[in-house]
CSV table of C-alpha atoms and ligand atoms in Angstrom, one decimal:
chain,number,residue,atom,x,y,z
A,25,MET,CA,-22.9,-27.4,32.8
A,26,SER,CA,-19.5,-27.5,34.3
A,27,ASP,CA,-18.2,-30.3,32.0
A,28,ASP,CA,-16.2,-27.9,29.9
A,29,LYS,CA,-14.5,-26.3,32.9
A,30,LEU,CA,-13.3,-29.7,34.1
A,31,LYS,CA,-12.0,-30.8,30.8
A,32,GLU,CA,-8.4,-30.1,31.8
A,33,TYR,CA,-8.8,-31.8,35.1
A,34,ARG,CA,-10.2,-35.0,33.4
A,35,ARG,CA,-7.8,-34.9,30.6
A,36,LYS,CA,-4.9,-35.2,33.0
A,37,ARG,CA,-6.4,-38.0,35.2
A,38,ARG,CA,-7.7,-41.5,35.2
A,39,PRO,CA,-9.7,-41.4,38.5
A,40,ALA,CA,-10.2,-45.2,38.6
A,41,ARG,CA,-6.4,-45.5,39.0
A,42,SER,CA,-5.5,-42.5,41.1
A,43,GLY,CA,-8.4,-42.8,43.6
A,44,GLU,CA,-9.3,-39.2,43.1
A,45,PRO,CA,-12.9,-38.1,42.6
A,46,ALA,CA,-14.2,-38.1,39.0
A,47,GLY,CA,-16.5,-35.1,39.6
A,48,GLU,CA,-20.0,-36.2,40.5
A,49,ARG,CA,-20.8,-34.1,43.5
A,50,ALA,CA,-23.7,-31.6,43.1
A,51,GLU,CA,-23.5,-27.9,43.9
A,52,SER,CA,-23.6,-27.1,47.6
A,53,GLY,CA,-26.7,-25.0,47.2
A,54,SER,CA,-28.1,-22.1,49.1
A,55,ASN,CA,-26.3,-22.7,52.4
A,56,GLY,CA,-23.4,-20.7,51.1
A,57,ARG,CA,-20.4,-21.7,49.1
A,58,LEU,CA,-17.7,-24.2,50.0
A,59,PHE,CA,-14.0,-23.6,50.4
A,60,VAL,CA,-11.3,-26.1,51.1
A,61,ILE,CA,-7.5,-25.8,51.6
A,62,GLN,CA,-5.7,-29.0,51.0
A,63,LYS,CA,-2.1,-29.5,52.1
A,64,HIS,CA,-0.4,-31.3,49.2
A,65,ASP,CA,2.9,-33.0,49.8
A,66,ALA,CA,4.0,-33.2,46.1
A,67,SER,CA,7.4,-32.6,44.6
A,68,ASN,CA,7.0,-29.2,46.1
A,69,LEU,CA,4.9,-29.0,49.3
A,70,HIS,CA,2.1,-26.5,48.9
A,71,TYR,CA,-1.4,-25.7,49.9
A,72,ASP,CA,-4.3,-25.8,47.4
A,73,LEU,CA,-6.9,-23.2,48.1
A,74,ARG,CA,-10.2,-24.0,46.4
A,75,LEU,CA,-13.3,-21.8,46.2
A,76,GLU,CA,-16.7,-23.1,44.9
A,77,VAL,CA,-17.7,-20.9,41.9
A,78,ASP,CA,-20.5,-21.9,39.5
A,79,GLY,CA,-20.3,-25.6,40.1
A,80,VAL,CA,-16.5,-26.1,40.2
A,81,LEU,CA,-13.7,-25.4,42.6
A,82,LYS,CA,-11.6,-22.5,41.4
A,83,SER,CA,-8.1,-23.4,42.6
A,84,TRP,CA,-4.7,-21.8,43.5
A,85,ALA,CA,-1.5,-23.4,44.7
A,86,VAL,CA,-0.1,-21.4,47.6
A,87,PRO,CA,3.5,-22.5,48.3
A,88,LYS,CA,3.8,-21.0,51.8
A,89,GLY,CA,0.1,-21.6,52.7
A,90,PRO,CA,-2.3,-18.9,54.1
A,91,SER,CA,-1.3,-16.4,56.8
A,92,THR,CA,-3.3,-14.7,59.5
A,93,ASP,CA,-1.0,-11.7,59.4
A,94,PRO,CA,-2.3,-8.9,57.2
A,95,ARG,CA,1.3,-7.9,56.4
A,96,ASP,CA,2.1,-11.2,54.7
A,97,LYS,CA,1.6,-11.5,50.9
A,98,ARG,CA,1.4,-15.1,49.9
A,99,LEU,CA,2.0,-16.1,46.3
A,100,ALA,CA,-1.0,-18.0,44.9
A,101,ILE,CA,-0.7,-19.6,41.5
A,102,ALA,CA,-3.9,-20.3,39.6
A,103,THR,CA,-4.3,-24.0,38.7
A,104,ASP,CA,-7.0,-26.1,36.9
A,105,ASP,CA,-10.6,-26.0,38.1
A,106,HIS,CA,-11.4,-29.1,40.2
A,107,PRO,CA,-14.7,-30.9,40.6
A,108,LEU,CA,-16.7,-30.1,43.8
A,109,ASP,CA,-16.2,-33.6,45.3
A,110,TYR,CA,-12.5,-33.0,45.4
A,111,ALA,CA,-13.2,-31.0,48.6
A,112,ASP,CA,-13.7,-34.4,50.3
A,113,PHE,CA,-10.5,-36.0,49.0
A,114,GLU,CA,-7.8,-36.9,51.4
A,115,GLY,CA,-5.2,-39.6,50.7
A,116,THR,CA,-2.3,-40.5,48.6
A,117,ILE,CA,-2.2,-40.2,44.8
A,118,PRO,CA,0.3,-42.5,43.0
A,119,ASP,CA,3.4,-40.5,42.1
A,120,ALA,CA,3.1,-41.4,38.4
A,121,GLU,CA,-0.2,-39.6,38.2
A,122,TYR,CA,-0.5,-35.9,37.5
A,123,GLY,CA,-0.4,-34.1,40.9
A,124,GLY,CA,0.8,-37.1,42.8
A,125,GLY,CA,1.6,-37.1,46.5
A,126,THR,CA,-0.3,-37.0,49.8
A,127,VAL,CA,-3.3,-34.7,50.3
A,128,LEU,CA,-4.6,-33.6,53.7
A,129,ILE,CA,-7.7,-31.5,54.2
A,130,TRP,CA,-6.1,-28.7,56.1
A,131,ASP,CA,-9.2,-26.5,56.4
A,132,ARG,CA,-12.7,-26.5,55.1
A,133,GLY,CA,-15.9,-24.6,55.5
A,134,GLY,CA,-18.1,-22.0,54.0
A,135,TYR,CA,-17.1,-18.7,52.3
A,136,ARG,CA,-19.0,-15.6,51.3
A,137,ASN,CA,-18.2,-13.2,48.4
A,138,ARG,CA,-17.8,-9.8,50.1
A,139,LYS,CA,-18.7,-8.0,46.9
A,140,ALA,CA,-21.8,-10.1,46.2
A,141,ASP,CA,-24.0,-7.0,46.0
A,142,THR,CA,-22.0,-5.6,43.0
A,143,ALA,CA,-20.2,-8.5,41.4
A,144,GLY,CA,-20.5,-12.3,41.2
A,145,MET,CA,-17.5,-14.6,41.9
A,146,GLN,CA,-16.9,-15.4,38.3
A,147,ALA,CA,-16.7,-11.6,37.4
A,148,CYS,CA,-14.4,-11.0,40.3
A,149,TYR,CA,-12.2,-13.9,39.1
A,150,GLU,CA,-12.0,-12.5,35.6
A,151,ASN,CA,-11.3,-9.0,37.0
A,152,GLY,CA,-8.5,-10.3,39.1
A,153,LEU,CA,-9.8,-9.2,42.5
A,154,ILE,CA,-11.7,-11.5,44.9
A,155,GLU,CA,-12.6,-10.5,48.4
A,156,PHE,CA,-14.2,-13.1,50.6
A,157,ASP,CA,-15.0,-14.1,54.2
A,158,LEU,CA,-14.0,-17.6,55.4
A,159,ASP,CA,-15.8,-19.6,58.0
A,160,GLY,CA,-13.5,-22.5,58.6
A,161,HIS,CA,-12.0,-24.4,61.5
A,162,LYS,CA,-8.6,-22.7,61.3
A,163,LEU,CA,-9.2,-19.6,59.2
A,164,ALA,CA,-11.9,-16.9,59.6
A,165,GLY,CA,-12.7,-13.5,58.4
A,166,GLY,CA,-11.7,-11.6,55.3
A,167,TYR,CA,-9.1,-12.5,52.7
A,168,ALA,CA,-8.3,-10.9,49.3
A,169,LEU,CA,-6.9,-12.6,46.2
A,170,THR,CA,-5.3,-10.1,43.8
A,171,ARG,CA,-4.0,-11.0,40.4
A,172,PHE,CA,-0.7,-9.3,39.6
A,173,ARG,CA,0.6,-11.2,36.6
A,174,ARG,CA,-2.1,-12.4,34.4
A,175,GLU,CA,0.0,-14.4,31.9
A,176,GLN,CA,1.6,-16.6,34.6
A,177,GLY,CA,-1.7,-16.8,36.7
A,178,GLN,CA,0.0,-15.2,39.6
A,179,TRP,CA,-2.1,-13.9,42.4
A,180,LEU,CA,-1.4,-12.7,46.0
A,181,LEU,CA,-3.4,-14.0,49.0
A,182,ILE,CA,-3.6,-11.5,51.8
A,183,LYS,CA,-5.4,-11.5,55.1
A,184,MET,CA,-7.7,-8.5,55.6
A,185,ASP,CA,-7.1,-6.5,58.8
A,186,ASP,CA,-10.2,-7.5,60.8
A,187,ASP,CA,-11.0,-9.3,64.1
A,188,ALA,CA,-9.7,-12.6,62.8
A,189,ALA,CA,-6.3,-11.1,61.9
A,190,ASP,CA,-3.5,-12.2,64.2
A,191,ALA,CA,0.1,-11.7,63.5
A,192,ARG,CA,1.2,-14.1,66.2
A,193,ARG,CA,-0.8,-17.1,65.0
A,194,ASN,CA,1.0,-19.3,62.5
A,195,PRO,CA,-1.6,-22.0,61.8
A,196,VAL,CA,0.3,-23.5,58.9
A,197,ASN,CA,3.0,-24.5,61.5
A,198,THR,CA,1.0,-25.0,64.7
A,199,GLN,CA,-2.2,-26.6,63.3
A,200,ARG,CA,-1.0,-29.3,61.0
A,201,ARG,CA,-3.7,-32.0,61.4
A,202,SER,CA,-6.6,-32.7,59.0
A,203,VAL,CA,-9.8,-31.0,60.0
A,204,ASP,CA,-11.6,-34.0,58.4
A,205,SER,CA,-9.8,-37.0,60.0
A,206,GLY,CA,-7.5,-35.5,62.6
A,207,ARG,CA,-4.6,-37.2,60.9
A,208,THR,CA,-1.2,-35.9,60.1
A,209,LEU,CA,0.3,-36.0,56.7
A,210,HIS,CA,2.6,-38.8,57.9
A,211,GLN,CA,-0.3,-40.8,59.2
A,212,ILE,CA,-2.2,-40.4,55.9
A,213,ASN,CA,0.8,-41.5,53.9
A,214,ARG,CA,1.5,-44.5,56.2
A,215,GLU,CA,-2.1,-45.7,56.1
A,216,ALA,CA,-2.0,-45.5,52.3
A,217,GLY,CA,0.9,-47.9,52.4
A,218,GLY,CA,3.5,-45.2,51.7
A,219,GLU,CA,7.2,-45.7,52.6
A,220,HIS,CA,7.8,-42.6,54.7
B,321,LIG,MN1,-1.6,-29.4,44.5
């Protein structure tokens, strides 16, 4: 079903060596859809926003991470679809492998398509405008992803102006630990035998 969509993901990886998931997890089902934001300390530190859509995780790399201030527009670059079980991945990927570096589960939870009555997520993705509500540990309420340069896969991630909006919060800087393990990036790296 989702095998074709994950072709690029698999082509670039040898999971047995990198320790990353091969893509076996089943769809999360009727309890709502899954989202995860993974802080990824690669050659350029970024945050990978992933939304479950039709059995895969649609993915964007957000260099500055998400904001809770509706005035901020955060660049989000579309990346390869990832398998659902990647939402549980935290650890260090050997540098030589594609996407190497340390991964921390920065936030995770459910999300809801705000336009579900009129358009499915796949259609919203293709149309370049996704509006969704997050129910995470750090992030909540409405967010919009708007594509502005199709060829380069460039989107903007913007907080909607709702009850969860807060210009004074800066969770990327003040809430750095993993919501899965409570660990910092440094601890994950160290426990994986990293040098830093
Ligand atoms: Mn990444």
